[in-house]
CSV table of C-alpha atoms and ligand atoms in Angstrom, one decimal:
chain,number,residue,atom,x,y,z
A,24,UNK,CA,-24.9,-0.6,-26.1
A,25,UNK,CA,-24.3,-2.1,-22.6
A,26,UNK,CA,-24.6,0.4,-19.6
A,27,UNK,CA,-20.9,0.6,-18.2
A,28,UNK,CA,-20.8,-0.8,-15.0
A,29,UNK,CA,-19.9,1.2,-12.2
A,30,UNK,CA,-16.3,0.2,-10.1
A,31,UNK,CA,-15.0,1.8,-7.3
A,32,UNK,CA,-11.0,1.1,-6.9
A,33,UNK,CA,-10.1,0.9,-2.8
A,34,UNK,CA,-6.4,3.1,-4.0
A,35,UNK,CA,-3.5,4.7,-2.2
A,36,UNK,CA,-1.2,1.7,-3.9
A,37,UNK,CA,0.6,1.4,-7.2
A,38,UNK,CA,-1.7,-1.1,-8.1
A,39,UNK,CA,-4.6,1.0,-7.6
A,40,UNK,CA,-2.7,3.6,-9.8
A,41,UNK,CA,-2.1,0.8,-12.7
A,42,UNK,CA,-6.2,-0.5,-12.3
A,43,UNK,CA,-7.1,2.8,-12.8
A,44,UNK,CA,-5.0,3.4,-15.7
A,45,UNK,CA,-5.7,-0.2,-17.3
A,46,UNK,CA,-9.6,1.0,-16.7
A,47,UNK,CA,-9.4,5.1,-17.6
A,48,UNK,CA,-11.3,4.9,-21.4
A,49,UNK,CA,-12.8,1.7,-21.4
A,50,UNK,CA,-16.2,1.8,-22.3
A,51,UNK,CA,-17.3,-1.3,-20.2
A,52,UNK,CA,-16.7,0.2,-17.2
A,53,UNK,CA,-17.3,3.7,-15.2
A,54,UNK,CA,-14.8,3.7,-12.4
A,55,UNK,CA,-14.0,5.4,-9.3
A,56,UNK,CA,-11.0,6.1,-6.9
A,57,UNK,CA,-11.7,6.6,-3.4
A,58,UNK,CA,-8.4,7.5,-1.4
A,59,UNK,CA,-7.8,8.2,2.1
A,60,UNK,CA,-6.8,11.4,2.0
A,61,UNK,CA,-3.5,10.6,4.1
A,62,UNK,CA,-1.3,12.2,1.1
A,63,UNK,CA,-1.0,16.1,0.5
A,64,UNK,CA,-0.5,16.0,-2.9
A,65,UNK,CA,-1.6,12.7,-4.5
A,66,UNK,CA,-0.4,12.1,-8.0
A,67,UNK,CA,-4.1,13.1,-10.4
A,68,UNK,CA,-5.5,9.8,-11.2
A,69,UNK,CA,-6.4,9.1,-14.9
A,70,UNK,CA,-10.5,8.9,-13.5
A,71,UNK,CA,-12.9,10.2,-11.4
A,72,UNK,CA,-11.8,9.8,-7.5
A,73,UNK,CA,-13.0,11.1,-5.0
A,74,UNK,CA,-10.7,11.4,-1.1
A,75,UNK,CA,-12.0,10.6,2.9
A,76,UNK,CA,-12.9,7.6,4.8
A,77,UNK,CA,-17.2,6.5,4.4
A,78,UNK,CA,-18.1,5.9,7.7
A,79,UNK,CA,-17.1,2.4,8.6
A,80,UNK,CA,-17.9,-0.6,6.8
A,81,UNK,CA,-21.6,0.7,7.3
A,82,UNK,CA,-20.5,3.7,5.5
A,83,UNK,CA,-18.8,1.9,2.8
A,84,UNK,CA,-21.8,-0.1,2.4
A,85,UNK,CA,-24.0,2.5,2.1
A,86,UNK,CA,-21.9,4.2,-0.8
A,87,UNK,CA,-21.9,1.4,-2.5
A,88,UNK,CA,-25.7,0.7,-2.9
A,89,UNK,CA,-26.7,4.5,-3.2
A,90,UNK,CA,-23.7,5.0,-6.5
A,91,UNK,CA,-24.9,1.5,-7.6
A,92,UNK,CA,-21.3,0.0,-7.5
A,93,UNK,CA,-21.8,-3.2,-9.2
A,94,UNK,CA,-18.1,-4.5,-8.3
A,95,UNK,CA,-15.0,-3.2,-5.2
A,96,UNK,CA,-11.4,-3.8,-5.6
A,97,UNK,CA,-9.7,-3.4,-2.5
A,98,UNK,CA,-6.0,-2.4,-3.6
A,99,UNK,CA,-5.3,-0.9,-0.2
A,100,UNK,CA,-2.0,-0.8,1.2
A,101,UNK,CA,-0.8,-4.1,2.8
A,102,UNK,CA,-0.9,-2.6,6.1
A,103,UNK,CA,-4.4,-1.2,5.8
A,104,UNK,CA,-5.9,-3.8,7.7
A,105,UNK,CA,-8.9,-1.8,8.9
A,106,UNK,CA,-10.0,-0.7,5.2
A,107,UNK,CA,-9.4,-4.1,3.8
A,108,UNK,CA,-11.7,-5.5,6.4
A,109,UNK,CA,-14.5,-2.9,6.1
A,110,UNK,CA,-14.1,-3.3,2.2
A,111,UNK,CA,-15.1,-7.4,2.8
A,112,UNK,CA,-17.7,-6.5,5.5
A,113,UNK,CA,-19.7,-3.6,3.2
A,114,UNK,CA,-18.9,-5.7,-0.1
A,115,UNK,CA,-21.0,-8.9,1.8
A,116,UNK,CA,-23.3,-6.2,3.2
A,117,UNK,CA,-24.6,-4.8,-0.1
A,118,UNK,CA,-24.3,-7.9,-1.6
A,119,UNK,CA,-21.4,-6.3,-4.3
A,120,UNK,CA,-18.4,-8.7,-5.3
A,121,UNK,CA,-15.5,-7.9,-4.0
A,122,UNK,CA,-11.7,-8.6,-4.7
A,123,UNK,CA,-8.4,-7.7,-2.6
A,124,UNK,CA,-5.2,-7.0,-3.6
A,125,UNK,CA,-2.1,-7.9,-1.7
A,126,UNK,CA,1.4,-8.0,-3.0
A,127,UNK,CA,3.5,-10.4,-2.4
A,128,UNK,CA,5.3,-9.7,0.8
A,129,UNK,CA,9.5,-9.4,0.7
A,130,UNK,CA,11.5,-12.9,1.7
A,131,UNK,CA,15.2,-13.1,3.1
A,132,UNK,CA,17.6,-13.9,0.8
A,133,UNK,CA,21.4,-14.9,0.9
A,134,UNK,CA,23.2,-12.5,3.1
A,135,UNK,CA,20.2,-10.6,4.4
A,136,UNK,CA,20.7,-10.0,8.5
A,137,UNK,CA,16.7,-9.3,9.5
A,138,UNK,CA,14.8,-9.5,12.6
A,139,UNK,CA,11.4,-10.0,12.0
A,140,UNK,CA,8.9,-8.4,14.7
A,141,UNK,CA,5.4,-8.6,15.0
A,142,UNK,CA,4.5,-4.2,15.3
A,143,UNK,CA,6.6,-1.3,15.7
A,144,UNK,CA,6.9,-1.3,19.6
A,145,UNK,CA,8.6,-4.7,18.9
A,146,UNK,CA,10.6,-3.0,16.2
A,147,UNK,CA,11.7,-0.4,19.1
A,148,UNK,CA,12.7,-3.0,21.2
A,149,UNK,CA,14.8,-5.0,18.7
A,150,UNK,CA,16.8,-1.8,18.3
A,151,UNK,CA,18.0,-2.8,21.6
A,152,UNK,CA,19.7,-0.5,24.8
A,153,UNK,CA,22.6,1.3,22.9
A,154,UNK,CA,22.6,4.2,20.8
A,155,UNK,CA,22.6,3.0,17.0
A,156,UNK,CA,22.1,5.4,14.5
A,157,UNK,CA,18.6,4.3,12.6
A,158,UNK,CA,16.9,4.3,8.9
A,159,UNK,CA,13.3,4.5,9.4
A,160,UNK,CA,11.3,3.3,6.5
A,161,UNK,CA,8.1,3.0,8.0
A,162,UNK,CA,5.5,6.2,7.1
A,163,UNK,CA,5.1,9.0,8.9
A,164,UNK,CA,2.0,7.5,11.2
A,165,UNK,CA,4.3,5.4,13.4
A,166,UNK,CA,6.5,7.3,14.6
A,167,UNK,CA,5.9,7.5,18.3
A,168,UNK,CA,7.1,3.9,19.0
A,169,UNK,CA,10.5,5.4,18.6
A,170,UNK,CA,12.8,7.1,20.7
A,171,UNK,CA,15.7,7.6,22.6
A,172,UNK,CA,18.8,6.9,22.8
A,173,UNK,CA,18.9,6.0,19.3
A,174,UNK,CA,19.6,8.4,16.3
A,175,UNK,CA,16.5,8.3,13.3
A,176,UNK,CA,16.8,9.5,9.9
A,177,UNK,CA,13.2,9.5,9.1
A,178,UNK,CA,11.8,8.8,5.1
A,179,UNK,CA,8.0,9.6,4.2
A,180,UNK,CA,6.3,11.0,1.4
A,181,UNK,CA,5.1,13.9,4.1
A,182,UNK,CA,7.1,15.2,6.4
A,183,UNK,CA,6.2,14.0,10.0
A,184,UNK,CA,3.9,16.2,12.2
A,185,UNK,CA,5.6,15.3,15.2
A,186,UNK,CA,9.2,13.9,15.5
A,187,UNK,CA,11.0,11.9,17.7
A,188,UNK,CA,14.1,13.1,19.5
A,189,UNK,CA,17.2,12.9,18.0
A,190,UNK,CA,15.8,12.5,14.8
A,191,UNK,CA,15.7,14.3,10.9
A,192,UNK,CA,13.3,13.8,8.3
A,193,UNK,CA,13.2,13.7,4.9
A,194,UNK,CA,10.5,14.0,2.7
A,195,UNK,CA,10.4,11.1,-1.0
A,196,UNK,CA,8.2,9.5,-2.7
A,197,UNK,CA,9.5,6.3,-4.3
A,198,UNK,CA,10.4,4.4,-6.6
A,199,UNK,CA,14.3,4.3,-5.0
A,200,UNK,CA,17.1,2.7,-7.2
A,201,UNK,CA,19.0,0.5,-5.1
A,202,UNK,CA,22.7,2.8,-5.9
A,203,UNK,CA,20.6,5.8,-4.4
A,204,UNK,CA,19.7,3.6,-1.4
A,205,UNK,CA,23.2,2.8,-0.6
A,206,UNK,CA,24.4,6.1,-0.7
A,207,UNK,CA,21.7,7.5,1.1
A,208,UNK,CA,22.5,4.6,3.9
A,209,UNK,CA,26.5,5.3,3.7
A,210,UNK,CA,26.2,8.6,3.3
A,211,UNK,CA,24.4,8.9,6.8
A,212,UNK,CA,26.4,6.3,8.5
A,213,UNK,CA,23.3,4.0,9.1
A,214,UNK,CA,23.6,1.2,11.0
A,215,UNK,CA,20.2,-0.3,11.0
A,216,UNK,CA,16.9,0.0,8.8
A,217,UNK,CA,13.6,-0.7,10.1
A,218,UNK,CA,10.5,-1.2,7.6
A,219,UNK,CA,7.7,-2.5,7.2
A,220,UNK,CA,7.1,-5.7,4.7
A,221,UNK,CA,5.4,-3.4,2.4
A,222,UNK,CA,6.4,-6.3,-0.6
A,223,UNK,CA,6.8,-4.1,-4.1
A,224,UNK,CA,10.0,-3.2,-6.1
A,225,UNK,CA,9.4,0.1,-5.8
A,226,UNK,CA,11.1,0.5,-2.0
A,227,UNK,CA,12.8,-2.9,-2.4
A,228,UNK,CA,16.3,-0.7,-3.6
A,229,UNK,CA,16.8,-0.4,0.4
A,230,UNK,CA,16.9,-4.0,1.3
A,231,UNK,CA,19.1,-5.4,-1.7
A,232,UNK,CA,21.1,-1.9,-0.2
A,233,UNK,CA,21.2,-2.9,3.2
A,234,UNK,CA,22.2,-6.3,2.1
A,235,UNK,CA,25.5,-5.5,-0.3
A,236,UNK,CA,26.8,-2.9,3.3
A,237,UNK,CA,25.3,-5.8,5.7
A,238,UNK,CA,23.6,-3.8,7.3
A,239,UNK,CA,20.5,-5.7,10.3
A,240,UNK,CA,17.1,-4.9,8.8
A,241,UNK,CA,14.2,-4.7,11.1
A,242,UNK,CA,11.0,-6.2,9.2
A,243,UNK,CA,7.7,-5.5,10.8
A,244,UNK,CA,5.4,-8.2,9.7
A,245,UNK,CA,2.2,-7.6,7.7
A,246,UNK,CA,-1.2,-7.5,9.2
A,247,UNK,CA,-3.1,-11.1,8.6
A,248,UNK,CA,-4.0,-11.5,5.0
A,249,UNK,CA,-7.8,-10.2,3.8
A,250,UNK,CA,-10.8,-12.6,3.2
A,251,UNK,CA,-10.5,-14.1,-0.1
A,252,UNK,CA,-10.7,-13.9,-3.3
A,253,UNK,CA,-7.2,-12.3,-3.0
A,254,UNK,CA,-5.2,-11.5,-6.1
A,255,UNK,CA,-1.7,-10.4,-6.0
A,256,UNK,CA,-1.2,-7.7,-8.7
A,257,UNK,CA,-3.3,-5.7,-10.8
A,258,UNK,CA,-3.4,-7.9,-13.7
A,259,UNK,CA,-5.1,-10.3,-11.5
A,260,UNK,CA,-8.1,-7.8,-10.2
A,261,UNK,CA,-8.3,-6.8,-13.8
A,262,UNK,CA,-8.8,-10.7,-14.7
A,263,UNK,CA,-11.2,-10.9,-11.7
A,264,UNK,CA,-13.5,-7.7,-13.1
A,265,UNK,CA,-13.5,-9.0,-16.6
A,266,UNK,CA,-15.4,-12.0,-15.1
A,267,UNK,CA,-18.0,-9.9,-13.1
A,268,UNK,CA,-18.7,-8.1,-16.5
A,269,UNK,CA,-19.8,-11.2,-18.1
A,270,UNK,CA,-18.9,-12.2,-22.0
A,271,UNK,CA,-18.9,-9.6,-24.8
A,272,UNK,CA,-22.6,-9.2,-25.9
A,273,UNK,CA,-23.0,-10.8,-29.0
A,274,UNK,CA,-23.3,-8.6,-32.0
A,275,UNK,CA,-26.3,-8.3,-34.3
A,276,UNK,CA,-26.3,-11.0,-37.5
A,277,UNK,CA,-28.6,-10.2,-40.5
A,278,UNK,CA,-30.3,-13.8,-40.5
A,279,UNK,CA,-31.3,-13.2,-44.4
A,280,UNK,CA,-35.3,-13.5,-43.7
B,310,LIG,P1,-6.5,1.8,7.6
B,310,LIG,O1,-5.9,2.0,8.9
B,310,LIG,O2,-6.8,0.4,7.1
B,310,LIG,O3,-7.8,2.7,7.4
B,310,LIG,C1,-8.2,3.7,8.3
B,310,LIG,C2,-9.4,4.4,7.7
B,310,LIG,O4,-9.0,5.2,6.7
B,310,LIG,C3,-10.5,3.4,7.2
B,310,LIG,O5,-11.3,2.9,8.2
B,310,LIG,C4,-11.2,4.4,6.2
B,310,LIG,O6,-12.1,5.3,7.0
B,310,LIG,C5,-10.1,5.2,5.7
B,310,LIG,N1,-9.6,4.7,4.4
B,310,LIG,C6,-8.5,3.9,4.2
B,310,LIG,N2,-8.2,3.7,2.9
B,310,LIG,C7,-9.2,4.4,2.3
B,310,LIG,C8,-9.5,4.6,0.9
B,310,LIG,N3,-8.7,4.0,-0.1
B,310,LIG,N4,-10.6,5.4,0.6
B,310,LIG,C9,-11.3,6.0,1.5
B,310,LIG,N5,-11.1,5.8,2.9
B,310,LIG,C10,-10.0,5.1,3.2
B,310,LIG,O7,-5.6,2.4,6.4
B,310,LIG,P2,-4.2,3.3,6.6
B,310,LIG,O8,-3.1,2.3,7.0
B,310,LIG,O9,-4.5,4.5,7.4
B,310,LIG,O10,-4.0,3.7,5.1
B,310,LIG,C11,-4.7,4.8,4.5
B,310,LIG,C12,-4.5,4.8,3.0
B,310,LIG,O11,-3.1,4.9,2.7
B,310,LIG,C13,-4.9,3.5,2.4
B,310,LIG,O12,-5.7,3.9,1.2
B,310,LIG,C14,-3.7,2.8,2.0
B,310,LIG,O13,-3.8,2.1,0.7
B,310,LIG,C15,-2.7,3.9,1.9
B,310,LIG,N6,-1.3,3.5,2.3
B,310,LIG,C16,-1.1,3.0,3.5
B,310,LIG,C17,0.1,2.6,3.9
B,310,LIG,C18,0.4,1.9,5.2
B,310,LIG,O14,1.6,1.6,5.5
B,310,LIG,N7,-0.6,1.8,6.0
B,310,LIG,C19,1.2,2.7,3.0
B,310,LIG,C20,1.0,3.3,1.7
B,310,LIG,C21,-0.3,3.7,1.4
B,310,LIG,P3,-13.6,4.9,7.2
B,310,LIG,O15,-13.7,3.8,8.2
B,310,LIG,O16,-14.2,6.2,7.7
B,310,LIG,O17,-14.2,4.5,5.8
């Protein structure tokens, strides 16, 4: 019987969430989690995980040749541009094969009003000099771009720390049907959205929202894309690791001596 080879699953994503799920009782393989730590409560993954940032890409490097991780799948956040380039630096460090994960980011379609801005004091700026009153999408860890004299309503799965002025928070964790969306929008007489191009279906429900009450979106556009190989779903780093583990091994045939 082949020794399962050891994976450790770069999570924090739905598809982190569906690897581990896809890999939770097969006997090939012995994976790992490793979150941030950034949610309170994170839903219990299916396998072992572990929670807390290594130490760098020197860190991450280190973990992986002292657990003997014979293959990394970076299904980091979109935005979680430092991981994903630590994960590519420790993975060519150790000498460990390494995939990334990236959604496919959100496109305009028919009827969509968006400005699309480079980072969130951009985002600010779009807003422009009068008072609007504003859906922010965004987390909970960028808030401080934001402020006066504009109105937030403020979604993350935590509640903020620190708020802006003028602003109320509640706390969700998606996925968000697109009815909710609108009435959540209506409801507190939004007049703009900002988010980030997180990609997904999961939070897509605001922009397909946004778009049927025509509302402006302000899209904050993704970090540059990670080194390759890049997949974009789970399926596709699931393909990816069935390669590293090479073919079945063959089984034993009574040659009849
Ligand atoms: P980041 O800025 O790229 O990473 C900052 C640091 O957090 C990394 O250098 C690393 O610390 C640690 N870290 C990040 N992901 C980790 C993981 N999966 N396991 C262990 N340590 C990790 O990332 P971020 O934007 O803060 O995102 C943090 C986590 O939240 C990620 O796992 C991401 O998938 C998830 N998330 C992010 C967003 C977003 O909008 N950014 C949205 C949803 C979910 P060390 O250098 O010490 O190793």
């Amino acid at each position: 019987m082949r020794v399962p080879m050891r994976v450790l699953i770069l999570g924090g994503t739905a598809e982190a969430s569906a690897i581990a799920g896809a890999l939770s009782g097969d006997a090939r393989f012995a994976p790992v989690l490793s979150l941030a730590g950034r949610t309170r409560a994170p839903q219990t993954p299916p396998i072992p995980w572990r929670v807390g940032g290594f130490g760098g890409a020197e860190g991450l490097a280190a973990h992986l040749r002292q657990e003997g991780i014979a293959a990394l799948i970076d299904a980091t956040h979109p935005f979680a541009a430092r991981m994903k380039a630590n994960a590519a630096r420790a993975a060519a460090m150790a000498g460990v094969p390494r995939v990334a994960v990236l959604r496919p980011g959100w496109t305009r379609q028919d009827g969509d009003c968006w400005t699309e801005v480079a980072d969130m004091a951009a985002a600010f700026a779009a807003l422009g000099p009068a008072p609007r009153r504003v859906f922010l999408s965004i987390g909970r860890r960028d808030l401080a771009a934001f402020g006066p004299p504009h109105t937030y309503l403020i979604r993350s799965v935590d509640p903020p720390d620190a708020l802006p002025a003028n602003a109320r928070a509640i706390a969700a964790r998606g996925p968000f049907a697109e009815d909710d969306e609108r009435a959540l929008l209506a409801g507190h007489r939004i007049e703009v959205l900002v988010t980030k191009n997180a990609g997904g279906a999961a939070t897509a429900g605001k922009l397909a929202a946004a778009r049927r009450l025509r509302l402006p979106v302000v899209m904050v556009a993704r970090p540059p894309p990670p080194e390759p190989p890049v997949v974009s779903d789970a399926a596709g780093a699931l393909d990816w690791l069935a390669h590293q583990s090479g073919p079945p091994c063959p089984g034993i045939v009574a040659r009849g001596v």
